[in-house]
Amino acid sequence: VPRPNTQLFVRYGDTRLNLISATKVRQEPPEETLRGTPRIVFRTDQTASRAAAHLAATMPLRFRRDGAQIFVRDPDGNFVELRCAPSRGGD
């Protein structure tokens, strides 16, 4: 039976946090998988190019850019999605 993923939205001042949870427990995906659920979603007003350049320069994490979204998986297997939505212009 198809079910929507549970989503939790939290806002504190200008900071928003969105957690998307899977509908059932599954075996952990292969290490090279960078996109999955549950995941934490962050939104930034940075362009995707700028955010990707910052990640590449400062983080020893693998990531994948898909348009205005960047998907990251940390060494513990947690998934993070960065949604880039610049207020002016874009890429």
Tab-separated table of N, CA and C in Angstrom:
chain	number	residue	atom	x	y	z
A	1	VAL	N	0.852	-1.176	0.000
A	1	VAL	CA	0.000	0.000	0.000
A	1	VAL	C	0.892	1.232	0.000
A	2	PRO	N	0.813	2.077	-1.022
A	2	PRO	CA	1.623	3.302	-1.034
A	2	PRO	C	1.243	4.237	0.098
A	3	ARG	N	2.257	4.803	0.742
A	3	ARG	CA	2.023	5.764	1.824
A	3	ARG	C	2.967	6.940	1.629
A	4	PRO	N	2.537	8.131	1.972
A	4	PRO	CA	3.451	9.281	1.871
A	4	PRO	C	4.524	9.199	2.947
A	5	ASN	N	5.674	9.755	2.647
A	5	ASN	CA	6.730	9.839	3.650
A	5	ASN	C	6.352	10.872	4.696
A	6	THR	N	6.640	10.557	5.954
A	6	THR	CA	6.414	11.498	7.041
A	6	THR	C	7.390	12.650	6.902
A	7	GLN	N	6.916	13.853	7.116
A	7	GLN	CA	7.782	15.022	7.040
A	7	GLN	C	7.577	15.863	8.288
A	8	LEU	N	8.672	16.314	8.867
A	8	LEU	CA	8.646	17.173	10.044
A	8	LEU	C	9.289	18.497	9.657
A	9	PHE	N	8.575	19.593	9.878
A	9	PHE	CA	9.085	20.919	9.555
A	9	PHE	C	9.267	21.696	10.861
A	10	VAL	N	10.466	22.224	11.069
A	10	VAL	CA	10.768	23.006	12.267
A	10	VAL	C	11.340	24.343	11.812
A	11	ARG	N	10.895	25.424	12.444
A	11	ARG	CA	11.424	26.744	12.110
A	11	ARG	C	11.835	27.434	13.403
A	12	TYR	N	13.031	28.003	13.372
A	12	TYR	CA	13.535	28.775	14.498
A	12	TYR	C	14.130	30.041	13.914
A	13	GLY	N	13.424	31.150	14.029
A	13	GLY	CA	13.861	32.389	13.401
A	13	GLY	C	13.886	32.212	11.892
A	14	ASP	N	15.012	32.521	11.282
A	14	ASP	CA	15.152	32.361	9.839
A	14	ASP	C	15.585	30.953	9.439
A	15	THR	N	15.871	30.097	10.416
A	15	THR	CA	16.345	28.750	10.128
A	15	THR	C	15.169	27.780	10.070
A	16	ARG	N	15.148	26.969	9.008
A	16	ARG	CA	14.107	25.954	8.853
A	16	ARG	C	14.768	24.597	8.698
A	17	LEU	N	14.174	23.573	9.279
A	17	LEU	CA	14.677	22.217	9.195
A	17	LEU	C	13.530	21.319	8.761
A	18	ASN	N	13.789	20.457	7.769
A	18	ASN	CA	12.782	19.536	7.278
A	18	ASN	C	13.370	18.140	7.336
A	19	LEU	N	12.723	17.225	8.052
A	19	LEU	CA	13.164	15.837	8.130
A	19	LEU	C	12.148	14.987	7.381
A	20	ILE	N	12.636	14.233	6.391
A	20	ILE	CA	11.787	13.324	5.628
A	20	ILE	C	12.119	11.914	6.076
A	21	SER	N	11.116	11.189	6.520
A	21	SER	CA	11.311	9.861	7.066
A	21	SER	C	10.774	8.799	6.102
A	22	ALA	N	11.432	7.663	6.065
A	22	ALA	CA	10.990	6.560	5.208
A	22	ALA	C	9.712	5.941	5.774
A	23	THR	N	8.953	5.266	4.908
A	23	THR	CA	7.704	4.645	5.348
A	23	THR	C	7.922	3.276	5.967
A	24	LYS	N	9.089	2.680	5.751
A	24	LYS	CA	9.404	1.414	6.395
A	24	LYS	C	10.912	1.276	6.516
A	25	VAL	N	11.335	0.419	7.420
A	25	VAL	CA	12.755	0.205	7.655
A	25	VAL	C	13.301	-0.719	6.570
A	26	ARG	N	14.440	-0.360	6.009
A	26	ARG	CA	15.092	-1.170	4.980
A	26	ARG	C	16.556	-1.347	5.347
A	27	GLN	N	17.158	-2.336	4.757
A	27	GLN	CA	18.588	-2.536	4.950
A	27	GLN	C	19.324	-1.296	4.454
A	28	GLU	N	20.399	-0.944	5.138
A	28	GLU	CA	21.162	0.248	4.744
A	28	GLU	C	21.647	0.108	3.311
A	29	PRO	N	21.463	1.164	2.512
A	29	PRO	CA	21.881	1.103	1.109
A	29	PRO	C	23.403	1.071	0.979
A	30	PRO	N	23.895	0.715	-0.212
A	30	PRO	CA	25.347	0.676	-0.422
A	30	PRO	C	26.002	2.011	-0.096
A	31	GLU	N	27.269	1.945	0.288
A	31	GLU	CA	28.003	3.140	0.720
A	31	GLU	C	28.050	4.232	-0.340
A	32	GLU	N	28.063	3.866	-1.617
A	32	GLU	CA	28.155	4.864	-2.679
A	32	GLU	C	26.842	5.603	-2.933
A	33	THR	N	25.744	5.169	-2.300
A	33	THR	CA	24.455	5.837	-2.459
A	33	THR	C	24.482	7.169	-1.708
A	34	LEU	N	24.139	8.268	-2.401
A	34	LEU	CA	24.189	9.593	-1.791
A	34	LEU	C	22.808	10.195	-1.548
A	35	ARG	N	21.766	9.551	-2.047
A	35	ARG	CA	20.414	10.089	-1.890
A	35	ARG	C	19.512	9.010	-1.317
A	36	GLY	N	18.816	9.326	-0.224
A	36	GLY	CA	17.931	8.347	0.385
A	36	GLY	C	17.096	8.948	1.491
A	37	THR	N	16.289	8.114	2.129
A	37	THR	CA	15.477	8.529	3.266
A	37	THR	C	15.782	7.581	4.416
A	38	PRO	N	15.617	8.014	5.659
A	38	PRO	CA	15.256	9.393	6.022
A	38	PRO	C	16.417	10.338	5.737
A	39	ARG	N	16.088	11.607	5.525
A	39	ARG	CA	17.120	12.604	5.292
A	39	ARG	C	16.711	13.926	5.912
A	40	ILE	N	17.713	14.733	6.199
A	40	ILE	CA	17.485	16.082	6.704
A	40	ILE	C	17.638	17.023	5.527
A	41	VAL	N	16.698	17.961	5.400
A	41	VAL	CA	16.700	18.897	4.282
A	41	VAL	C	16.960	20.300	4.813
A	42	PHE	N	17.963	20.959	4.239
A	42	PHE	CA	18.263	22.344	4.564
A	42	PHE	C	18.043	23.193	3.320
A	43	ARG	N	17.573	24.395	3.513
A	43	ARG	CA	17.416	25.334	2.408
A	43	ARG	C	18.388	26.486	2.619
A	44	THR	N	18.995	26.942	1.532
A	44	THR	CA	19.934	28.050	1.607
A	44	THR	C	19.655	29.035	0.489
A	45	ASP	N	20.027	30.278	0.708
A	45	ASP	CA	19.870	31.268	-0.359
A	45	ASP	C	21.118	31.348	-1.225
A	46	GLN	N	22.075	30.444	-1.005
A	46	GLN	CA	23.266	30.352	-1.855
A	46	GLN	C	22.910	29.649	-3.163
A	47	THR	N	23.642	29.954	-4.225
A	47	THR	CA	23.459	29.211	-5.463
A	47	THR	C	24.011	27.805	-5.280
A	48	ALA	N	23.536	26.878	-6.092
A	48	ALA	CA	24.015	25.501	-6.012
A	48	ALA	C	25.503	25.428	-6.363
A	49	SER	N	25.945	26.244	-7.313
A	49	SER	CA	27.369	26.255	-7.679
A	49	SER	C	28.229	26.693	-6.508
A	50	ARG	N	27.800	27.732	-5.824
A	50	ARG	CA	28.576	28.239	-4.686
A	50	ARG	C	28.569	27.242	-3.528
A	51	ALA	N	27.417	26.651	-3.253
A	51	ALA	CA	27.336	25.667	-2.173
A	51	ALA	C	28.195	24.444	-2.487
A	52	ALA	N	28.169	23.973	-3.726
A	52	ALA	CA	28.982	22.815	-4.119
A	52	ALA	C	30.469	23.139	-4.020
A	53	ALA	N	30.851	24.333	-4.440
A	53	ALA	CA	32.257	24.736	-4.337
A	53	ALA	C	32.696	24.783	-2.876
A	54	HIS	N	31.837	25.280	-1.998
A	54	HIS	CA	32.153	25.343	-0.567
A	54	HIS	C	32.299	23.929	0.005
A	55	LEU	N	31.373	23.039	-0.336
A	55	LEU	CA	31.471	21.654	0.145
A	55	LEU	C	32.766	21.004	-0.339
A	56	ALA	N	33.084	21.200	-1.600
A	56	ALA	CA	34.298	20.594	-2.165
A	56	ALA	C	35.560	21.108	-1.491
A	57	ALA	N	35.544	22.377	-1.086
A	57	ALA	CA	36.736	22.987	-0.495
A	57	ALA	C	36.880	22.702	1.001
A	58	THR	N	35.778	22.434	1.690
A	58	THR	CA	35.849	22.354	3.150
A	58	THR	C	35.436	21.021	3.750
A	59	MET	N	34.773	20.183	2.999
A	59	MET	CA	34.240	18.952	3.573
A	59	MET	C	34.854	17.719	2.916
A	60	PRO	N	35.262	16.735	3.707
A	60	PRO	CA	35.766	15.494	3.119
A	60	PRO	C	34.628	14.521	2.804
A	61	LEU	N	33.452	15.050	2.451
A	61	LEU	CA	32.290	14.218	2.157
A	61	LEU	C	32.021	14.183	0.662
A	62	ARG	N	31.567	13.039	0.186
A	62	ARG	CA	31.132	12.962	-1.200
A	62	ARG	C	29.740	13.566	-1.302
A	63	PHE	N	29.473	14.227	-2.410
A	63	PHE	CA	28.148	14.795	-2.636
A	63	PHE	C	27.842	14.748	-4.115
A	64	ARG	N	26.561	14.902	-4.434
A	64	ARG	CA	26.124	14.927	-5.822
A	64	ARG	C	25.167	16.081	-6.009
A	65	ARG	N	25.409	16.864	-7.033
A	65	ARG	CA	24.527	17.982	-7.353
A	65	ARG	C	23.519	17.526	-8.394
A	66	ASP	N	22.267	17.893	-8.178
A	66	ASP	CA	21.195	17.605	-9.118
A	66	ASP	C	20.399	18.894	-9.289
A	67	GLY	N	20.813	19.724	-10.242
A	67	GLY	CA	20.166	21.023	-10.441
A	67	GLY	C	20.435	21.925	-9.255
A	68	ALA	N	19.365	22.372	-8.587
A	68	ALA	CA	19.495	23.265	-7.435
A	68	ALA	C	19.536	22.501	-6.113
A	69	GLN	N	19.681	21.174	-6.173
A	69	GLN	CA	19.757	20.360	-4.965
A	69	GLN	C	21.113	19.675	-4.900
A	70	ILE	N	21.605	19.532	-3.672
A	70	ILE	CA	22.855	18.824	-3.435
A	70	ILE	C	22.568	17.740	-2.405
A	71	PHE	N	22.982	16.510	-2.711
A	71	PHE	CA	22.752	15.372	-1.825
A	71	PHE	C	24.079	14.922	-1.234
A	72	VAL	N	24.077	14.719	0.084
A	72	VAL	CA	25.283	14.356	0.818
A	72	VAL	C	24.954	13.173	1.727
A	73	ARG	N	25.924	12.298	1.920
A	73	ARG	CA	25.782	11.217	2.906
A	73	ARG	C	27.007	11.249	3.790
A	74	ASP	N	26.790	11.396	5.090
A	74	ASP	CA	27.933	11.490	5.998
A	74	ASP	C	28.490	10.097	6.303
A	75	PRO	N	29.649	10.021	6.966
A	75	PRO	CA	30.274	8.721	7.237
A	75	PRO	C	29.418	7.775	8.082
A	76	ASP	N	28.456	8.308	8.828
A	76	ASP	CA	27.573	7.457	9.630
A	76	ASP	C	26.371	6.952	8.832
A	77	GLY	N	26.260	7.339	7.565
A	77	GLY	CA	25.163	6.864	6.738
A	77	GLY	C	23.946	7.773	6.712
A	78	ASN	N	24.030	8.950	7.349
A	78	ASN	CA	22.907	9.890	7.355
A	78	ASN	C	22.853	10.649	6.034
A	79	PHE	N	21.647	10.844	5.524
A	79	PHE	CA	21.452	11.563	4.269
A	79	PHE	C	21.053	13.004	4.538
A	80	VAL	N	21.621	13.918	3.760
A	80	VAL	CA	21.307	15.342	3.857
A	80	VAL	C	21.025	15.855	2.451
A	81	GLU	N	20.005	16.693	2.354
A	81	GLU	CA	19.691	17.359	1.082
A	81	GLU	C	19.787	18.859	1.303
A	82	LEU	N	20.507	19.529	0.440
A	82	LEU	CA	20.646	20.967	0.496
A	82	LEU	C	19.883	21.556	-0.690
A	83	ARG	N	18.834	22.316	-0.402
A	83	ARG	CA	18.032	22.940	-1.459
A	83	ARG	C	18.467	24.385	-1.610
A	84	CYS	N	19.018	24.689	-2.754
A	84	CYS	CA	19.558	26.012	-3.014
A	84	CYS	C	18.512	26.848	-3.736
A	85	ALA	N	18.176	27.976	-3.167
A	85	ALA	CA	17.156	28.858	-3.745
A	85	ALA	C	17.609	30.287	-3.575
A	86	PRO	N	18.521	30.761	-4.435
A	86	PRO	CA	18.995	32.137	-4.287
A	86	PRO	C	17.866	33.131	-4.459
A	87	SER	N	17.917	34.199	-3.661
A	87	SER	CA	16.867	35.208	-3.725
A	87	SER	C	16.959	36.054	-4.979
A	88	ARG	N	18.166	36.220	-5.533
A	88	ARG	CA	18.348	36.965	-6.785
A	88	ARG	C	19.180	36.137	-7.744
A	89	GLY	N	18.780	36.126	-8.993
A	89	GLY	CA	19.554	35.381	-9.979
A	89	GLY	C	19.439	33.899	-9.759
A	90	GLY	N	20.442	33.165	-10.092
A	90	GLY	CA	20.434	31.725	-9.888
A	90	GLY	C	21.412	31.040	-10.814
A	91	ASP	N	21.436	29.722	-10.730
A	91	ASP	CA	22.264	28.959	-11.642
A	91	ASP	C	21.659	27.612	-11.900
